[in-house]
Coordinates of C-alpha atoms in Angstrom, one line a residue:
Chain C
M10 CA -0.2 0.0 0.1
S11 CA 2.6 2.6 1.3
N12 CA 5.2 1.4 -1.6
A13 CA 2.7 2.0 -4.4
V14 CA 2.1 5.9 -3.2
I15 CA 5.9 6.4 -2.6
D16 CA 6.5 5.0 -6.6
K17 CA 3.6 6.9 -7.9
S18 CA 4.9 10.4 -6.5
A19 CA 8.6 9.5 -7.9
V20 CA 7.3 9.0 -11.1
A21 CA 5.4 12.0 -11.1
G22 CA 7.8 14.1 -9.4
D23 CA 10.8 13.3 -11.8
A24 CA 11.8 14.6 -15.6
P25 CA 10.6 12.1 -18.0
R26 CA 12.3 8.7 -18.1
P27 CA 14.1 6.9 -21.0
G28 CA 12.7 4.0 -22.0
L29 CA 13.2 0.5 -21.3
K30 CA 15.3 -0.5 -24.4
Q31 CA 18.5 0.5 -24.4
P32 CA 21.5 0.0 -27.1
R33 CA 23.2 -3.6 -26.5
L34 CA 26.0 -5.7 -28.1
P35 CA 25.4 -8.2 -30.0
K36 CA 25.2 -11.2 -28.6
W37 CA 28.5 -13.1 -30.2
T38 CA 30.7 -9.8 -28.5
P39 CA 32.6 -11.9 -26.0
I40 CA 33.2 -14.6 -28.1
G41 CA 34.8 -12.3 -30.6
L42 CA 36.3 -10.0 -28.4
A43 CA 38.1 -13.1 -26.9
L44 CA 39.7 -14.2 -30.2
I45 CA 40.5 -10.5 -31.1
S46 CA 42.1 -10.6 -27.8
V47 CA 43.9 -13.7 -28.2
G48 CA 45.1 -12.9 -31.3
L49 CA 46.4 -9.6 -29.9
G50 CA 48.6 -11.3 -27.4
C51 CA 50.0 -13.6 -29.6
G52 CA 50.8 -11.0 -31.7
I53 CA 52.3 -8.6 -29.1
G54 CA 54.5 -11.9 -28.2
V55 CA 56.0 -12.2 -31.1
A56 CA 56.7 -8.6 -31.6
G57 CA 57.8 -8.1 -28.3
D58 CA 59.9 -11.4 -28.7
L59 CA 58.4 -12.7 -25.3
S60 CA 59.7 -16.4 -24.8
S61 CA 57.2 -17.8 -22.1
K62 CA 53.8 -18.8 -23.8
T63 CA 52.3 -17.9 -20.0
Q64 CA 53.4 -14.4 -21.0
W65 CA 51.1 -14.3 -24.0
G66 CA 48.4 -15.9 -22.3
L67 CA 48.1 -13.1 -19.6
I68 CA 48.6 -10.7 -22.0
A69 CA 45.7 -11.7 -23.7
A70 CA 43.5 -12.1 -20.5
L71 CA 44.1 -8.8 -19.4
L72 CA 43.2 -7.0 -23.0
F73 CA 39.6 -9.3 -22.9
V74 CA 38.8 -8.1 -19.8
L75 CA 39.9 -4.2 -20.5
I76 CA 38.5 -4.4 -24.2
S77 CA 35.1 -5.9 -23.0
F78 CA 34.7 -3.2 -20.1
T79 CA 35.7 0.0 -22.2
L80 CA 33.4 -1.2 -24.8
T81 CA 30.6 -2.1 -22.8
T82 CA 31.0 1.2 -21.1
K83 CA 30.7 3.1 -24.4
V84 CA 27.9 1.6 -25.9
E85 CA 25.9 0.0 -22.9
G86 CA 26.5 2.5 -19.9
S87 CA 28.5 1.8 -16.8
R88 CA 26.1 -0.4 -14.7
Q89 CA 26.2 -3.1 -17.6
A90 CA 29.8 -2.6 -17.7
K91 CA 30.7 -3.3 -14.3
D92 CA 28.3 -6.3 -14.7
K93 CA 30.5 -7.3 -18.0
L94 CA 33.9 -7.1 -15.9
A95 CA 32.7 -9.5 -13.3
T96 CA 31.8 -12.0 -15.9
S97 CA 34.7 -11.7 -18.0
L98 CA 37.3 -12.0 -14.6
I99 CA 35.2 -14.8 -13.6
W100 CA 35.3 -16.7 -17.1
V101 CA 39.3 -15.8 -17.1
C102 CA 40.0 -17.1 -13.4
F103 CA 37.6 -20.4 -15.0
L104 CA 40.5 -20.9 -17.5
L105 CA 43.4 -20.2 -15.5
A106 CA 41.7 -23.0 -12.8
V107 CA 41.1 -25.7 -15.7
I108 CA 44.3 -25.2 -17.7
P109 CA 46.4 -27.1 -15.0
L110 CA 43.6 -29.9 -14.5
V111 CA 43.2 -30.4 -18.3
S112 CA 47.2 -30.4 -18.8
L113 CA 47.8 -33.1 -16.3
I114 CA 45.2 -35.3 -17.8
W115 CA 46.6 -34.8 -21.0
E116 CA 49.9 -35.3 -19.8
T117 CA 49.1 -38.3 -18.0
V118 CA 47.2 -40.1 -20.5
D119 CA 49.6 -39.0 -23.4
R120 CA 52.5 -40.8 -21.6
G121 CA 51.0 -43.3 -19.8
R122 CA 49.0 -45.1 -22.7
T123 CA 52.6 -46.3 -24.3
V124 CA 53.1 -49.1 -22.1
L125 CA 49.4 -49.4 -20.3
D126 CA 47.5 -52.7 -21.5
G127 CA 46.4 -56.0 -20.3
Y128 CA 49.9 -57.1 -19.8
F129 CA 50.8 -53.9 -17.5
L130 CA 47.8 -54.6 -15.9
G131 CA 48.1 -58.7 -15.0
H132 CA 51.8 -58.9 -13.8
S133 CA 53.8 -57.8 -11.1
M134 CA 58.0 -56.4 -11.1
E135 CA 58.9 -59.8 -10.1
G136 CA 62.1 -60.6 -11.6
V137 CA 61.7 -57.6 -14.3
Q138 CA 65.1 -55.9 -15.1
T139 CA 64.0 -52.5 -14.1
I140 CA 66.2 -51.1 -17.3
L141 CA 64.3 -52.8 -19.7
P142 CA 60.8 -52.5 -20.4
G143 CA 57.9 -55.3 -19.4
G144 CA 56.8 -55.6 -15.7
G145 CA 53.3 -54.5 -14.3
V146 CA 51.7 -52.8 -11.8
Y147 CA 49.2 -55.9 -10.5
H148 CA 50.8 -56.2 -7.4
A149 CA 50.9 -52.4 -6.8
I150 CA 46.8 -52.6 -7.7
I151 CA 46.4 -55.3 -5.2
G152 CA 48.2 -53.4 -2.3
T153 CA 46.3 -50.3 -3.2
L154 CA 42.8 -52.4 -2.9
E155 CA 43.6 -53.9 0.1
Q156 CA 44.9 -51.4 2.1
V157 CA 42.1 -48.7 1.2
G158 CA 39.8 -51.3 1.5
I159 CA 40.8 -52.0 5.2
A160 CA 41.4 -48.4 5.8
T161 CA 37.8 -48.0 4.6
A162 CA 36.5 -50.9 7.0
I163 CA 38.2 -49.1 10.0
A164 CA 37.6 -45.5 9.3
A165 CA 33.8 -45.5 7.6
P166 CA 32.5 -47.4 10.3
I167 CA 34.0 -45.1 13.3
G168 CA 33.8 -41.8 11.5
L169 CA 29.9 -42.6 11.0
L170 CA 29.1 -43.2 14.5
T171 CA 31.0 -40.3 15.7
A172 CA 29.2 -38.1 13.1
V173 CA 25.7 -39.4 14.7
Y174 CA 27.0 -39.1 18.2
L175 CA 28.1 -35.3 17.4
V176 CA 24.6 -34.5 15.5
E177 CA 22.1 -36.6 17.1
Y178 CA 23.0 -36.9 21.1
G179 CA 26.3 -34.8 21.1
R180 CA 25.9 -31.9 24.1
G181 CA 28.2 -30.1 26.2
K182 CA 32.3 -30.8 26.9
L183 CA 32.8 -33.8 25.5
A184 CA 31.1 -33.2 22.1
K185 CA 33.3 -29.8 21.6
A186 CA 36.2 -32.4 23.0
V187 CA 35.8 -34.6 20.0
T188 CA 34.9 -31.8 17.5
F189 CA 37.9 -29.9 18.2
F190 CA 40.0 -33.1 17.7
V191 CA 38.5 -34.2 14.7
D192 CA 39.7 -30.6 13.4
V193 CA 42.8 -31.4 14.8
M194 CA 43.2 -34.6 13.4
T195 CA 42.0 -33.3 10.0
G196 CA 45.5 -31.3 9.8
V197 CA 47.3 -34.3 11.0
P198 CA 50.5 -34.5 7.7
S199 CA 50.0 -38.1 6.2
I200 CA 53.9 -38.7 7.3
V201 CA 53.0 -38.0 10.8
A202 CA 50.4 -40.4 11.0
G203 CA 52.5 -42.8 9.3
L204 CA 55.3 -42.1 12.0
F205 CA 52.5 -42.7 14.9
I206 CA 51.7 -46.1 13.3
L207 CA 55.5 -47.0 12.9
T208 CA 56.4 -46.3 16.5
F209 CA 53.2 -48.0 18.0
W210 CA 53.0 -50.7 15.8
I211 CA 56.2 -51.8 14.5
I212 CA 58.7 -50.5 17.2
I213 CA 57.2 -50.7 20.2
L214 CA 54.4 -53.9 19.8
D215 CA 57.3 -55.6 17.4
F216 CA 55.0 -56.6 14.4
D217 CA 56.1 -56.7 10.8
Y218 CA 56.1 -54.2 8.0
S219 CA 52.5 -55.2 6.1
G220 CA 49.6 -53.8 4.0
F221 CA 47.4 -53.6 7.6
A222 CA 50.0 -51.1 9.2
G223 CA 49.5 -49.1 6.2
A224 CA 45.9 -49.5 6.2
M225 CA 46.0 -48.2 9.7
A226 CA 48.2 -45.3 8.9
L227 CA 45.4 -44.0 5.9
A228 CA 42.6 -44.9 8.3
I229 CA 43.5 -42.1 10.7
L230 CA 43.9 -39.8 7.5
M231 CA 40.4 -40.7 6.7
M232 CA 38.5 -40.5 9.6
P233 CA 38.1 -37.0 10.3
I234 CA 37.0 -36.4 6.3
V235 CA 34.4 -39.0 7.1
V236 CA 32.9 -37.4 10.3
R237 CA 33.0 -34.1 8.9
S238 CA 31.2 -34.4 5.6
T239 CA 29.1 -37.0 7.5
E240 CA 28.2 -34.6 10.0
E241 CA 27.3 -31.6 7.8
M242 CA 24.8 -34.2 5.9
L243 CA 23.3 -35.2 9.0
K244 CA 22.8 -31.6 9.9
L245 CA 21.0 -31.2 6.7
V246 CA 18.2 -33.6 7.6
P247 CA 15.0 -31.5 8.4
N248 CA 14.2 -31.4 12.2
E249 CA 10.8 -32.0 11.3
L250 CA 11.5 -35.3 10.3
R251 CA 13.1 -36.6 13.2
E252 CA 10.2 -34.6 15.5
A253 CA 7.8 -36.5 12.9
S254 CA 9.2 -40.1 13.6
L255 CA 9.3 -39.5 17.2
A256 CA 5.9 -38.6 17.3
L257 CA 4.7 -41.9 16.1
G258 CA 6.0 -43.2 19.2
V259 CA 9.2 -44.5 17.1
P260 CA 12.7 -44.9 19.7
K261 CA 15.1 -42.5 19.1
W262 CA 17.8 -44.8 18.1
R263 CA 15.4 -46.3 15.3
T264 CA 14.4 -42.5 14.1
I265 CA 18.1 -42.4 13.4
L266 CA 18.4 -45.8 11.7
K267 CA 15.5 -46.1 9.7
V268 CA 14.4 -42.1 9.2
V269 CA 17.8 -39.6 9.5
L270 CA 20.7 -42.1 7.9
P271 CA 18.4 -43.0 4.6
T272 CA 17.6 -39.7 3.9
A273 CA 21.6 -38.5 3.9
I274 CA 22.7 -41.5 2.7
G275 CA 23.5 -40.5 -0.6
G276 CA 25.8 -37.7 0.4
I277 CA 27.4 -40.1 3.2
I278 CA 28.4 -42.3 0.4
T279 CA 29.6 -39.4 -1.6
G280 CA 31.8 -38.2 1.6
V281 CA 33.3 -41.7 2.4
M282 CA 34.2 -42.1 -1.6
L283 CA 35.7 -38.7 -1.5
A284 CA 37.8 -39.4 1.2
V285 CA 38.8 -43.2 -0.1
A286 CA 40.0 -40.7 -3.3
R287 CA 41.7 -38.7 -0.8
I288 CA 43.9 -41.4 1.2
A289 CA 44.1 -43.8 -2.3
G290 CA 46.9 -41.2 -3.5
E291 CA 49.2 -41.2 -0.2
S292 CA 52.7 -42.7 -0.4
A293 CA 54.1 -41.6 2.7
P294 CA 52.8 -43.8 5.2
I295 CA 53.2 -46.5 2.4
M296 CA 57.0 -46.0 2.4
L297 CA 57.2 -46.3 6.2
L298 CA 55.1 -49.3 6.7
V299 CA 54.4 -51.4 3.9
F300 CA 57.7 -50.9 2.8
G301 CA 57.4 -51.7 -1.0
A302 CA 57.5 -55.0 -3.2
T303 CA 58.2 -56.0 -6.3
G304 CA 56.2 -59.6 -6.2
I305 CA 52.8 -60.2 -5.6
N306 CA 51.5 -60.0 -1.8
N307 CA 48.2 -61.1 -1.6
N308 CA 48.0 -61.2 2.6
P309 CA 47.8 -57.5 3.5
F310 CA 48.4 -59.2 7.1
D311 CA 52.0 -60.7 6.3
G312 CA 54.9 -59.0 4.8
A313 CA 55.8 -56.4 2.3
Q314 CA 53.5 -55.0 -0.4
S315 CA 53.6 -52.4 -3.0
S316 CA 50.9 -49.8 -3.6
L317 CA 50.0 -47.4 -6.7
P318 CA 51.4 -44.1 -5.6
Y319 CA 54.6 -46.0 -3.9
Y320 CA 55.0 -47.8 -7.1
V321 CA 54.8 -44.5 -9.1
Y322 CA 57.9 -42.8 -7.0
E323 CA 59.9 -46.5 -7.1
Q324 CA 60.0 -46.3 -11.1
W325 CA 60.6 -43.0 -10.9
Q326 CA 63.3 -43.5 -8.4
L327 CA 65.3 -45.6 -10.8
G328 CA 65.6 -43.3 -13.7
N329 CA 65.5 -44.8 -16.9
D330 CA 62.9 -44.9 -20.1
A331 CA 61.3 -48.1 -19.6
S332 CA 60.8 -47.1 -15.5
Y333 CA 59.2 -43.5 -16.3
N334 CA 57.2 -45.3 -18.9
R335 CA 56.0 -47.7 -16.2
A336 CA 55.4 -44.8 -13.8
W337 CA 53.3 -42.5 -15.7
A338 CA 51.2 -45.9 -16.8
A339 CA 50.5 -46.4 -13.1
A340 CA 49.8 -42.5 -12.5
L341 CA 47.4 -43.3 -15.3
V342 CA 45.8 -46.4 -13.2
L343 CA 45.8 -44.4 -10.2
I344 CA 44.0 -41.7 -11.6
A345 CA 41.4 -43.8 -13.6
F346 CA 40.9 -45.7 -10.0
V347 CA 39.8 -42.2 -8.2
M348 CA 38.0 -41.2 -11.2
I349 CA 35.8 -44.4 -11.3
L350 CA 35.2 -44.0 -7.6
N351 CA 33.7 -40.5 -7.9
L352 CA 31.6 -41.6 -10.7
L353 CA 30.5 -44.4 -8.5
A354 CA 30.2 -42.0 -5.6
R355 CA 27.9 -39.6 -7.9
G356 CA 26.0 -42.3 -9.1
I357 CA 25.0 -44.0 -5.6
A358 CA 23.9 -40.2 -4.6
R359 CA 21.5 -39.6 -7.5
W360 CA 20.1 -43.4 -7.1
K361 CA 19.5 -42.7 -3.1
A362 CA 18.7 -39.1 -3.3
P363 CA 15.0 -38.7 -1.7
K364 CA 12.9 -38.7 -5.2
S365 CA 9.9 -36.3 -5.4
G366 CA 8.6 -37.2 -8.7
R367 CA 5.4 -36.2 -9.6
Chain J
M27 CA -11.1 -45.7 23.1
A28 CA -10.5 -42.2 23.2
K29 CA -9.3 -40.7 26.7
R30 CA -9.3 -37.8 28.8
I31 CA -6.6 -35.7 29.4
D32 CA -6.6 -33.7 33.0
V33 CA -3.6 -31.1 33.3
S34 CA -2.8 -29.7 36.4
G35 CA -0.3 -27.0 37.6
L36 CA 1.7 -27.6 34.3
T37 CA 4.9 -25.1 34.0
A38 CA 7.1 -25.7 30.6
Y39 CA 10.9 -24.3 30.4
Y40 CA 13.5 -23.8 27.6
G41 CA 16.4 -24.2 29.4
T42 CA 16.2 -21.0 31.9
H43 CA 13.3 -19.3 30.4
K44 CA 9.8 -20.4 31.3
A45 CA 7.4 -20.7 28.3
I46 CA 4.3 -21.2 30.1
E47 CA 3.2 -21.4 33.5
D48 CA 0.5 -23.3 35.7
I49 CA -2.1 -24.4 33.0
S50 CA -4.7 -26.5 34.3
M51 CA -7.8 -27.8 32.2
T52 CA -9.6 -30.6 31.4
V53 CA -9.7 -32.0 27.4
E54 CA -13.0 -34.1 27.0
P55 CA -13.1 -37.2 25.3
R56 CA -14.4 -37.4 21.1
S57 CA -14.4 -34.0 21.3
V58 CA -12.4 -31.6 19.6
T59 CA -10.6 -28.8 21.6
A60 CA -9.1 -25.6 20.2
F61 CA -6.2 -23.4 21.9
I62 CA -6.1 -20.1 20.3
G63 CA -4.0 -16.7 21.3
P64 CA -1.5 -14.5 20.0
S65 CA 2.4 -15.8 18.6
G66 CA 4.6 -16.7 21.4
C67 CA 2.1 -17.6 24.0
G68 CA 2.9 -20.9 24.6
K69 CA 0.0 -22.8 22.5
S70 CA 2.5 -25.1 20.8
T71 CA 4.6 -25.5 23.7
F72 CA 1.3 -26.7 25.3
L73 CA 0.6 -28.9 22.7
R74 CA 4.0 -31.0 22.8
T75 CA 3.8 -31.3 26.4
L76 CA 1.1 -33.3 26.1
N77 CA 2.8 -36.2 24.3
R78 CA 5.9 -35.7 26.0
M79 CA 7.4 -33.8 22.6
H80 CA 8.6 -30.4 24.5
E81 CA 11.6 -32.6 26.1
V82 CA 13.0 -33.2 23.0
T83 CA 14.1 -29.9 22.3
P84 CA 17.4 -29.1 23.9
G85 CA 16.7 -28.1 27.5
G86 CA 12.8 -28.5 27.1
R87 CA 11.9 -29.7 31.0
V88 CA 8.4 -29.6 32.4
E89 CA 6.9 -29.6 36.2
G90 CA 3.4 -30.5 36.9
K91 CA 1.2 -33.3 36.0
V92 CA -1.0 -34.6 33.0
M93 CA -3.3 -37.2 33.6
L94 CA -4.8 -39.5 30.5
D95 CA -7.5 -40.9 31.9
D96 CA -5.8 -42.3 35.5
E97 CA -2.1 -42.4 34.3
N98 CA 0.2 -39.1 34.5
L99 CA 2.4 -39.1 31.6
Y100 CA 5.0 -37.5 33.7
A101 CA 5.1 -40.0 36.6
T102 CA 8.4 -41.6 36.9
G103 CA 9.0 -45.0 34.9
V104 CA 6.9 -43.8 32.2
D105 CA 8.3 -44.3 28.7
P106 CA 7.8 -41.2 26.3
V107 CA 8.0 -43.5 23.2
S108 CA 4.8 -45.5 24.6
V109 CA 3.1 -42.1 25.4
R110 CA 3.9 -40.8 21.8
R111 CA 2.3 -44.2 20.5
T112 CA -1.0 -43.4 22.7
V113 CA -0.9 -39.5 21.8
G114 CA -0.4 -38.7 18.0
M115 CA 0.7 -35.6 16.6
V116 CA 0.6 -33.6 13.3
F117 CA 2.6 -30.6 12.6
Q118 CA 2.1 -27.1 11.0
R119 CA 4.1 -28.0 8.1
P120 CA 3.2 -31.3 6.2
N121 CA 6.4 -33.3 6.5
P122 CA 6.5 -36.9 4.6
F123 CA 9.4 -39.2 4.7
P124 CA 11.3 -38.0 1.5
T125 CA 12.9 -41.7 1.1
M126 CA 9.5 -43.4 1.5
S127 CA 6.7 -44.2 -0.7
I128 CA 3.3 -42.9 -0.1
F129 CA 2.4 -46.7 1.6
E130 CA 5.4 -46.6 3.5
N131 CA 5.1 -43.1 5.1
V132 CA 1.3 -44.6 6.3
A133 CA 2.6 -47.6 7.3
A134 CA 5.8 -46.3 8.9
G135 CA 4.4 -46.3 12.5
L136 CA 3.9 -49.8 12.4
K137 CA 7.0 -50.9 10.5
L138 CA 9.5 -48.9 12.3
N139 CA 8.1 -50.2 15.8
G140 CA 7.7 -54.0 15.2
S141 CA 7.4 -56.4 12.2
Y142 CA 4.1 -56.8 10.8
K143 CA 2.8 -58.8 8.0
K144 CA 2.3 -57.1 4.5
S145 CA -1.4 -58.5 4.2
E146 CA -2.0 -57.0 7.6
L147 CA -0.1 -53.6 6.6
E148 CA -2.3 -53.2 3.2
G149 CA -5.3 -53.5 5.4
I150 CA -4.1 -50.9 7.9
V151 CA -2.8 -48.4 5.3
E152 CA -5.9 -48.6 3.3
K153 CA -8.4 -47.8 6.6
S154 CA -5.8 -45.1 7.2
L155 CA -5.8 -43.4 4.1
K156 CA -9.5 -43.6 4.0
G157 CA -10.0 -42.3 7.2
A158 CA -7.7 -39.4 6.2
N159 CA -9.9 -39.2 2.7
L160 CA -7.0 -39.6 0.7
W161 CA -7.5 -43.2 -0.3
N162 CA -9.5 -42.3 -3.6
E163 CA -6.5 -39.7 -4.7
V164 CA -3.7 -41.9 -4.1
K165 CA -4.9 -45.5 -4.5
D166 CA -3.2 -46.2 -8.0
R167 CA 0.0 -44.6 -7.1
L168 CA 1.0 -46.0 -3.4
N169 CA 4.5 -47.2 -4.3
K170 CA 5.3 -43.0 -5.5
P171 CA 7.0 -41.0 -3.5
G172 CA 5.0 -39.1 -0.8
A173 CA 7.1 -35.7 -1.2
G174 CA 5.3 -35.6 -4.9
L175 CA 2.2 -35.0 -3.7
S176 CA 0.5 -31.4 -3.2
G177 CA 0.7 -29.5 0.0
G178 CA -2.5 -30.6 1.3
Q179 CA -2.5 -34.1 0.0
Q180 CA 1.1 -34.4 1.8
Q181 CA -0.8 -33.1 5.1
R182 CA -3.7 -35.7 5.2
L183 CA -0.9 -38.4 4.1
C184 CA 1.0 -37.0 7.5
I185 CA -2.3 -37.4 9.0
A186 CA -3.5 -40.8 7.8
R187 CA 0.0 -41.7 9.3
A188 CA -0.4 -40.6 12.6
I189 CA -3.8 -42.6 12.9
A190 CA -2.6 -45.5 11.4
V191 CA -0.6 -46.4 14.5
E192 CA -4.3 -46.0 16.4
P193 CA -3.5 -43.4 18.8
Q194 CA -6.3 -42.3 21.7
V195 CA -5.7 -38.6 21.1
L196 CA -4.5 -36.5 18.0
L197 CA -2.4 -33.3 18.5
M198 CA -2.5 -31.0 15.7
D199 CA -0.1 -27.9 15.8
E200 CA -1.7 -25.3 13.3
P201 CA -2.3 -28.3 10.9
C202 CA -3.6 -25.8 8.0
S203 CA -1.8 -23.0 7.9
A204 CA 0.5 -23.8 5.2
L205 CA -2.6 -24.8 3.1
D206 CA -4.9 -23.1 0.7
P207 CA -8.8 -22.9 1.6
I208 CA -10.0 -25.9 -0.3
S209 CA -7.3 -28.3 1.2
T210 CA -8.3 -26.6 4.4
L211 CA -11.5 -27.3 4.1
A212 CA -11.0 -31.0 3.6
I213 CA -9.0 -31.0 6.6
E214 CA -11.5 -29.5 8.5
D215 CA -14.1 -32.1 7.4
L216 CA -11.6 -34.6 8.2
I217 CA -11.3 -33.3 12.0
G218 CA -14.8 -33.5 12.3
E219 CA -15.3 -37.2 11.2
L220 CA -12.0 -38.1 13.7
K221 CA -13.5 -36.8 16.4
E222 CA -16.5 -39.7 16.5
R223 CA -12.8 -41.8 17.0
F224 CA -10.3 -39.5 18.7
T225 CA -9.9 -37.1 21.1
I226 CA -8.5 -34.1 19.1
V227 CA -6.6 -31.2 20.6
I228 CA -5.9 -28.2 17.7
V229 CA -3.7 -25.2 17.9
T230 CA -4.9 -22.6 15.3
H231 CA -4.5 -19.2 14.2
N232 CA -7.7 -18.8 12.4
M233 CA -10.3 -17.8 14.5
Q234 CA -13.3 -19.0 12.1
Q235 CA -11.8 -22.0 12.0
A236 CA -11.7 -22.6 15.9
A237 CA -15.5 -21.5 15.6
R238 CA -16.3 -24.1 13.0
V239 CA -14.2 -27.4 14.2
S240 CA -14.1 -27.0 18.0
D241 CA -16.5 -27.8 20.7
R242 CA -14.4 -26.0 23.2
T243 CA -12.0 -23.1 22.9
A244 CA -9.2 -22.1 25.4
F245 CA -7.5 -18.9 25.0
F246 CA -3.8 -18.2 26.1
N247 CA -2.4 -15.0 26.5
L248 CA 0.9 -13.5 27.6
A249 CA 1.6 -10.6 29.8
G250 CA 4.7 -9.3 28.0
V251 CA 7.5 -10.2 25.6
G252 CA 9.6 -12.6 27.9
Q253 CA 7.0 -13.4 30.2
P254 CA 5.5 -17.0 30.6
G255 CA 2.2 -17.9 28.3
K256 CA -0.9 -18.6 30.6
L257 CA -3.9 -20.2 30.1
I258 CA -6.8 -17.2 29.9
E259 CA -9.8 -19.6 29.7
I260 CA -11.2 -22.2 28.5
D261 CA -15.0 -22.9 27.5
E262 CA -18.0 -23.9 25.4
T263 CA -16.7 -22.7 21.8
E264 CA -20.1 -21.0 21.1
R265 CA -19.7 -19.1 24.6
I266 CA -15.9 -18.4 23.8
F267 CA -17.2 -16.4 20.7
S268 CA -20.6 -14.9 21.7
N269 CA -20.0 -14.5 25.4
P270 CA -16.7 -15.0 26.8
S271 CA -16.3 -14.4 30.8
V272 CA -12.8 -12.6 30.2
Q273 CA -12.4 -9.1 28.8
A274 CA -9.1 -10.1 27.1
T275 CA -10.1 -12.9 25.2
E276 CA -13.1 -10.6 23.9
D277 CA -10.8 -8.1 22.8
Y278 CA -8.7 -10.6 21.2
I279 CA -11.4 -12.5 19.3
S280 CA -13.2 -8.7 17.8
G281 CA -9.6 -7.8 16.9
R282 CA -9.2 -4.7 19.3
F283 CA -6.0 -6.4 20.9
G284 CA -2.6 -5.2 20.6

């Protein structure tokens, strides 16, 4: 009511307003400007004899932002120009962020595919002369699968239950202390987790190197990530659902088990999968605790094993062309492993997500 | 089957804050009792003390007695879980379980409390959905998610879910405030049918609604911000809306209030 009155007086009092239609740049302007600036950037690079391609790219990016800003100011006015400035800055930042990612994947695929085949995936390095081509990554895949599997089997249930405690039951000092230590654990460097298990398990308790020892260190790294992500997911479950269930006379533990966890399960699984992807790439605890091996050892509880990140490091250390190729191929296997896990997580999250389906 | 509720000297707290003070009243069986009053006067809090949902809120605690026929809900040794099976609740916003189908939503209270045979469940689900006037609209899509229904249908689904566990009393916390007039009418008709079987208590901000559906009306008020809410009077609905015995009630009902 009052708003309408104010609007009327404002319109009546002012000079006649400009129409709603204003000059606009054509839709293809951003693409055209981008091409022009890339051309100019290359031109300046060649003319100025700049050796680094990075400089060419940066000049092009700068030119793109400047040209689109001034052009829009001239044609469309200053408000639209600010909008264009922000848009073009975001695009430039996006490209800067994507370039390393794409070049990393390109490089790994390009170099890794030279030796990556069925033989490479199915054989170990047992008895292979390291300066000659041949050999494979089978023992490292087995090691990674077993170590990561055991670590997940330890860390996922503990992390899940901790998060359930923090969100559903935790009150007062104990909950605060748990939250604090989870935060601290998130920052523990992997080598420190490895050293802790080394001292505790191998030096004090006098066990041998094994995949299991490495898995324990990986579990320490994984646990806080699982707690954090699960906690966030459980907090997203509306309180009304808990109350609805409690009001039906369902005990709290069944409410958590049958209503809260199923509602959040997609997000929880995604969190666990991301944590798995994170620990699958750890090499420091493996060096300390699993020791590394060239042959196949299927038993994670006895004796040295290998793992994919460790294998990459080991092959790179050998320093000849054959081993470089093997290192790249193993890196490609590792990336593929993590990528498959992520895709699985997304699939499960989509499949389990609460459905609205009209 | 429906039970009488007898409240005496009930005071409820959130931590140190006293939300309602010294409330005593009787809720008659097989009738509809409406609670009206300004926001923040403790209607919902009082409603939640009637099935021990108040203590679910962190810091929530209660003093006083709530007798359900001859049992005190707050006596030592009383399990809040069994209280809530006897005294059901419908909330302000429809809240069907998003992971469950329409069928599973209605069966939730039974399924989560023990094992039932499928044929037995089917009978109860059909009966409850018919009781909530929803059966004809959803009988062909019982396996679709409950969240796919319209707001009014979702609220009737929640009522079906609440009556499926055969409670003695049904508490409704502003069940129509998120609904359009047509869905509201459907639920008001439903309340009229349900009072044949249950004792019904309804909180509402809509005074016409209280006048339409309830047999008795209780007016709550608070002296000022931060003060505990109190029961001003409870009487036959007709009397409250025509000739209340307290001036504040008349002021509130006629809109001369605050």
